[in-house]
């Protein structure tokens, strides 16, 4: 297939997919759920096969489509055509009771193979291999060691579960992708093309240009602001990092440090309201709360996370002797803000609609249309038809990158539940932890990070939500706090070696070593690792408790995070000794784990350590003055 034909086919799929996603807002919901879910997955897989080469790289604009890929594409369209023709039957049948035909088995098996191949190209081998292993686990259950054995499934029963019901590929993960995530990914693409990304960089530079380490602080602020609309750590790095990393390097930041700051800040964008990442929509669906409840709960943890990075950058700048520049121009970024400020209007509209509890589909559609209308208020931001088409296609490609792993995660979730493995792992985890919530939380954090390595955040969260969250809830951790805890560590896996995807993306821009950048990004994120433990022990931190208790908890956590940030940067009033850094690391959890007793003890110990550090700093200063005299 020629490059021109690929281009037109991509446009046809993208426009058709968007038209189907927008149709319920105009004509009401589809009669059969499989119509929208099947089309959602089918279009995503088609785009994945069409736009991504077999080696996982994006197909160049002048590259032809190989015959084998064309064959896969035709097979995918034919299979989903058959599936959509069975929409009424699937809606009316009883899973596990009604018959599965031989044609169902052939089509269903081919659909699974095509989905796994699209996943391998779009999300890498890790998630694909995990899903394939779970499929084999379902089929080979009786032949496995007794510890993990189960009664097994026939091929027909597996197809019944994964294809002809809403418990596998077309389960909760892909339902959330189709009914919620798609619209907000599209919003992010339109905001990006309209110039909102540049707006956030302008805001950040105007706020931090004259501060110590202003370039690094601008990267933290702009990455947080842009992450609010992009909802993807790696794409945030690639978009904002292209502007912020060279700026930091020119300002004196080492390439490794510049890349690490950008990677850590961009990763936190998935925690930052109002859009957050795709996993947040799925979380709301699983927990059974409204999305605005999730947004409100995420506000303080996100602010604490970004405060920790900002403090690390500040102390790093002090340690490196970076001076504030009171003459730095803030007029240029202010001029940029003046030209683009109106692009904030759709974001405000989104927040208002979320607060008013409009459906997420309606919020996403209205926001997308608002961006096009508002951007036309100035010639410099006006979106031409070509820009609108490009934004639509970028949004659809990004939605495909979410939908494919979500469908594969559905395979894993279905296997975990129907094989009984989820319950067995929860029992094992509870038996290991005993009555200790701390051990259970530490185990849950480690398991979630391991599961998240190499996986998209949404997929990592969904698997952990099935395996880990119920065990935490059985120990008394509230449902919302349990799932936010899992989401948080699924996100932090993006800066945790050995598979720190955000850090590696930033290292490529900064031309720094991949491994050392991954380690440095992990160190910068360490203060943030304590925050989920804080709200798991006391949900006042996610604004679920008494307001006075929430204020006390927020203040104590901020102090604890600041101590850890100081230890990571190795500076407070002066460079810190190794003993002082270790002392801060030991004392900080007392402030982060909220209770009156731990707060008072932590404050006393921290005050004593800081006082000793102050005395040592004064002594060194006097000795230096005597030497110089």
mmCIF file of N, CA and C in Angstrom, residues 218-270:
data_model
loop_
_atom_site.group_PDB
_atom_site.id
_atom_site.type_symbol
_atom_site.label_atom_id
_atom_site.label_comp_id
_atom_site.label_asym_id
_atom_site.label_seq_id
_atom_site.Cartn_x
_atom_site.Cartn_y
_atom_site.Cartn_z
ATOM 1 N N UNK A 218 11.206 26.282 36.298
ATOM 2 C CA UNK A 218 10.264 26.467 35.186
ATOM 3 C C UNK A 218 9.877 25.120 34.586
ATOM 4 N N UNK A 219 10.847 24.204 34.512
ATOM 5 C CA UNK A 219 10.555 22.867 33.995
ATOM 6 C C UNK A 219 9.559 22.146 34.890
ATOM 7 N N UNK A 220 9.720 22.285 36.206
ATOM 8 C CA UNK A 220 8.798 21.637 37.147
ATOM 9 C C UNK A 220 7.386 22.188 36.972
ATOM 10 N N UNK A 221 7.274 23.510 36.933
ATOM 11 C CA UNK A 221 5.954 24.148 36.839
ATOM 12 C C UNK A 221 5.303 23.854 35.495
ATOM 13 N N UNK A 222 6.057 24.034 34.396
ATOM 14 C CA UNK A 222 5.462 23.848 33.069
ATOM 15 C C UNK A 222 5.099 22.384 32.825
ATOM 16 N N UNK A 223 5.934 21.465 33.308
ATOM 17 C CA UNK A 223 5.624 20.041 33.123
ATOM 18 C C UNK A 223 4.381 19.652 33.910
ATOM 19 N N UNK A 224 4.233 20.234 35.106
ATOM 20 C CA UNK A 224 3.028 19.972 35.879
ATOM 21 C C UNK A 224 1.791 20.513 35.196
ATOM 22 N N UNK A 225 1.897 21.748 34.674
ATOM 23 C CA UNK A 225 0.743 22.356 34.006
ATOM 24 C C UNK A 225 0.387 21.607 32.735
ATOM 25 N N UNK A 226 1.408 21.264 31.934
ATOM 26 C CA UNK A 226 1.117 20.555 30.693
ATOM 27 C C UNK A 226 0.660 19.129 30.973
ATOM 28 N N UNK A 227 1.210 18.521 32.038
ATOM 29 C CA UNK A 227 0.780 17.177 32.399
ATOM 30 C C UNK A 227 -0.690 17.102 32.769
ATOM 31 N N UNK A 228 -1.240 18.237 33.241
ATOM 32 C CA UNK A 228 -2.659 18.276 33.583
ATOM 33 C C UNK A 228 -3.543 17.993 32.368
ATOM 34 N N UNK A 229 -3.042 18.312 31.184
ATOM 35 C CA UNK A 229 -3.874 18.102 29.995
ATOM 36 C C UNK A 229 -3.395 16.933 29.144
ATOM 37 N N UNK A 230 -2.110 16.559 29.274
ATOM 38 C CA UNK A 230 -1.626 15.477 28.418
ATOM 39 C C UNK A 230 -1.943 14.120 29.017
ATOM 40 N N UNK A 231 -1.788 13.982 30.358
ATOM 41 C CA UNK A 231 -2.115 12.730 31.028
ATOM 42 C C UNK A 231 -1.202 11.570 30.667
ATOM 43 N N UNK A 232 -0.059 11.839 30.035
ATOM 44 C CA UNK A 232 0.879 10.784 29.665
ATOM 45 C C UNK A 232 2.283 11.236 30.008
ATOM 46 N N UNK A 233 2.996 10.438 30.782
ATOM 47 C CA UNK A 233 4.323 10.830 31.246
ATOM 48 C C UNK A 233 5.303 10.973 30.093
ATOM 49 N N UNK A 234 5.357 9.959 29.231
ATOM 50 C CA UNK A 234 6.343 9.976 28.151
ATOM 51 C C UNK A 234 6.050 11.088 27.149
ATOM 52 N N UNK A 235 4.784 11.249 26.754
ATOM 53 C CA UNK A 235 4.452 12.308 25.800
ATOM 54 C C UNK A 235 4.703 13.680 26.412
ATOM 55 N N UNK A 236 4.494 13.811 27.723
ATOM 56 C CA UNK A 236 4.783 15.066 28.404
ATOM 57 C C UNK A 236 6.271 15.387 28.318
ATOM 58 N N UNK A 237 7.113 14.362 28.532
ATOM 59 C CA UNK A 237 8.558 14.549 28.422
ATOM 60 C C UNK A 237 8.919 14.996 27.004
ATOM 61 N N UNK A 238 8.369 14.319 26.013
ATOM 62 C CA UNK A 238 8.739 14.590 24.634
ATOM 63 C C UNK A 238 8.265 15.969 24.172
ATOM 64 N N UNK A 239 7.152 16.439 24.725
ATOM 65 C CA UNK A 239 6.616 17.728 24.284
ATOM 66 C C UNK A 239 7.234 18.898 25.059
ATOM 67 N N UNK A 240 7.137 18.871 26.388
ATOM 68 C CA UNK A 240 7.684 19.978 27.165
ATOM 69 C C UNK A 240 9.194 19.890 27.297
ATOM 70 N N UNK A 241 9.738 18.662 27.317
ATOM 71 C CA UNK A 241 11.177 18.497 27.471
ATOM 72 C C UNK A 241 11.976 19.080 26.327
ATOM 73 N N UNK A 242 11.415 19.095 25.139
ATOM 74 C CA UNK A 242 12.115 19.681 23.998
ATOM 75 C C UNK A 242 12.393 21.162 24.224
ATOM 76 N N UNK A 243 11.578 21.817 25.042
ATOM 77 C CA UNK A 243 11.783 23.229 25.347
ATOM 78 C C UNK A 243 12.561 23.429 26.645
ATOM 79 N N UNK A 244 12.266 22.621 27.677
ATOM 80 C CA UNK A 244 12.829 22.880 29.001
ATOM 81 C C UNK A 244 14.223 22.294 29.207
ATOM 82 N N UNK A 245 14.504 21.126 28.636
ATOM 83 C CA UNK A 245 15.812 20.502 28.876
ATOM 84 C C UNK A 245 16.956 21.337 28.292
ATOM 85 N N UNK A 246 16.884 21.792 27.028
ATOM 86 C CA UNK A 246 17.956 22.673 26.529
ATOM 87 C C UNK A 246 18.093 23.946 27.360
ATOM 88 N N UNK A 247 16.969 24.477 27.842
ATOM 89 C CA UNK A 247 17.009 25.680 28.678
ATOM 90 C C UNK A 247 17.764 25.413 29.968
ATOM 91 N N UNK A 248 17.510 24.282 30.602
ATOM 92 C CA UNK A 248 18.207 23.943 31.842
ATOM 93 C C UNK A 248 19.692 23.730 31.599
ATOM 94 N N UNK A 249 20.043 23.082 30.512
ATOM 95 C CA UNK A 249 21.464 22.844 30.217
ATOM 96 C C UNK A 249 22.197 24.167 30.005
ATOM 97 N N UNK A 250 21.557 25.114 29.325
ATOM 98 C CA UNK A 250 22.187 26.422 29.128
ATOM 99 C C UNK A 250 22.342 27.173 30.443
ATOM 100 N N UNK A 251 21.453 26.898 31.390
ATOM 101 C CA UNK A 251 21.498 27.589 32.686
ATOM 102 C C UNK A 251 22.506 26.963 33.653
ATOM 103 N N UNK A 252 23.160 25.870 33.257
ATOM 104 C CA UNK A 252 24.184 25.276 34.094
ATOM 105 C C UNK A 252 23.824 23.949 34.731
ATOM 106 N N UNK A 253 22.624 23.429 34.467
ATOM 107 C CA UNK A 253 22.251 22.116 34.996
ATOM 108 C C UNK A 253 22.988 21.034 34.193
ATOM 109 N N UNK A 254 23.508 20.031 34.909
ATOM 110 C CA UNK A 254 24.139 18.902 34.226
ATOM 111 C C UNK A 254 23.089 18.194 33.374
ATOM 112 N N UNK A 255 23.476 17.649 32.215
ATOM 113 C CA UNK A 255 22.497 16.974 31.349
ATOM 114 C C UNK A 255 21.687 15.916 32.087
ATOM 115 N N UNK A 256 22.350 15.117 32.923
ATOM 116 C CA UNK A 256 21.642 14.081 33.669
ATOM 117 C C UNK A 256 20.605 14.685 34.605
ATOM 118 N N UNK A 257 20.966 15.784 35.264
ATOM 119 C CA UNK A 257 20.036 16.419 36.199
ATOM 120 C C UNK A 257 18.879 17.066 35.448
ATOM 121 N N UNK A 258 19.172 17.698 34.320
ATOM 122 C CA UNK A 258 18.112 18.343 33.532
ATOM 123 C C UNK A 258 17.095 17.306 33.064
ATOM 124 N N UNK A 259 17.603 16.184 32.572
ATOM 125 C CA UNK A 259 16.710 15.121 32.110
ATOM 126 C C UNK A 259 15.902 14.542 33.261
ATOM 127 N N UNK A 260 16.526 14.381 34.423
ATOM 128 C CA UNK A 260 15.845 13.795 35.578
ATOM 129 C C UNK A 260 14.738 14.706 36.102
ATOM 130 N N UNK A 261 15.016 16.005 36.142
ATOM 131 C CA UNK A 261 13.999 16.962 36.595
ATOM 132 C C UNK A 261 12.784 16.903 35.673
ATOM 133 N N UNK A 262 13.043 16.910 34.371
ATOM 134 C CA UNK A 262 11.937 16.871 33.406
ATOM 135 C C UNK A 262 11.162 15.562 33.514
ATOM 136 N N UNK A 263 11.866 14.442 33.635
ATOM 137 C CA UNK A 263 11.203 13.143 33.708
ATOM 138 C C UNK A 263 10.345 13.028 34.959
ATOM 139 N N UNK A 264 10.881 13.439 36.098
ATOM 140 C CA UNK A 264 10.146 13.320 37.359
ATOM 141 C C UNK A 264 8.943 14.251 37.382
ATOM 142 N N UNK A 265 9.127 15.467 36.873
ATOM 143 C CA UNK A 265 8.016 16.416 36.844
ATOM 144 C C UNK A 265 6.936 15.972 35.850
ATOM 145 N N UNK A 266 7.349 15.471 34.703
ATOM 146 C CA UNK A 266 6.382 15.031 33.695
ATOM 147 C C UNK A 266 5.582 13.832 34.180
ATOM 148 N N UNK A 267 6.232 12.941 34.928
ATOM 149 C CA UNK A 267 5.541 11.765 35.457
ATOM 150 C C UNK A 267 4.410 12.170 36.383
ATOM 151 N N UNK A 268 4.637 13.211 37.165
ATOM 152 C CA UNK A 268 3.601 13.669 38.094
ATOM 153 C C UNK A 268 2.378 14.248 37.418
ATOM 154 N N UNK A 269 2.478 14.528 36.116
ATOM 155 C CA UNK A 269 1.325 15.084 35.411
ATOM 156 C C UNK A 269 0.117 14.166 35.452
ATOM 157 N N UNK A 270 0.358 12.858 35.553
ATOM 158 C CA UNK A 270 -0.755 11.912 35.624
ATOM 159 C C UNK A 270 -1.471 11.977 36.966
#
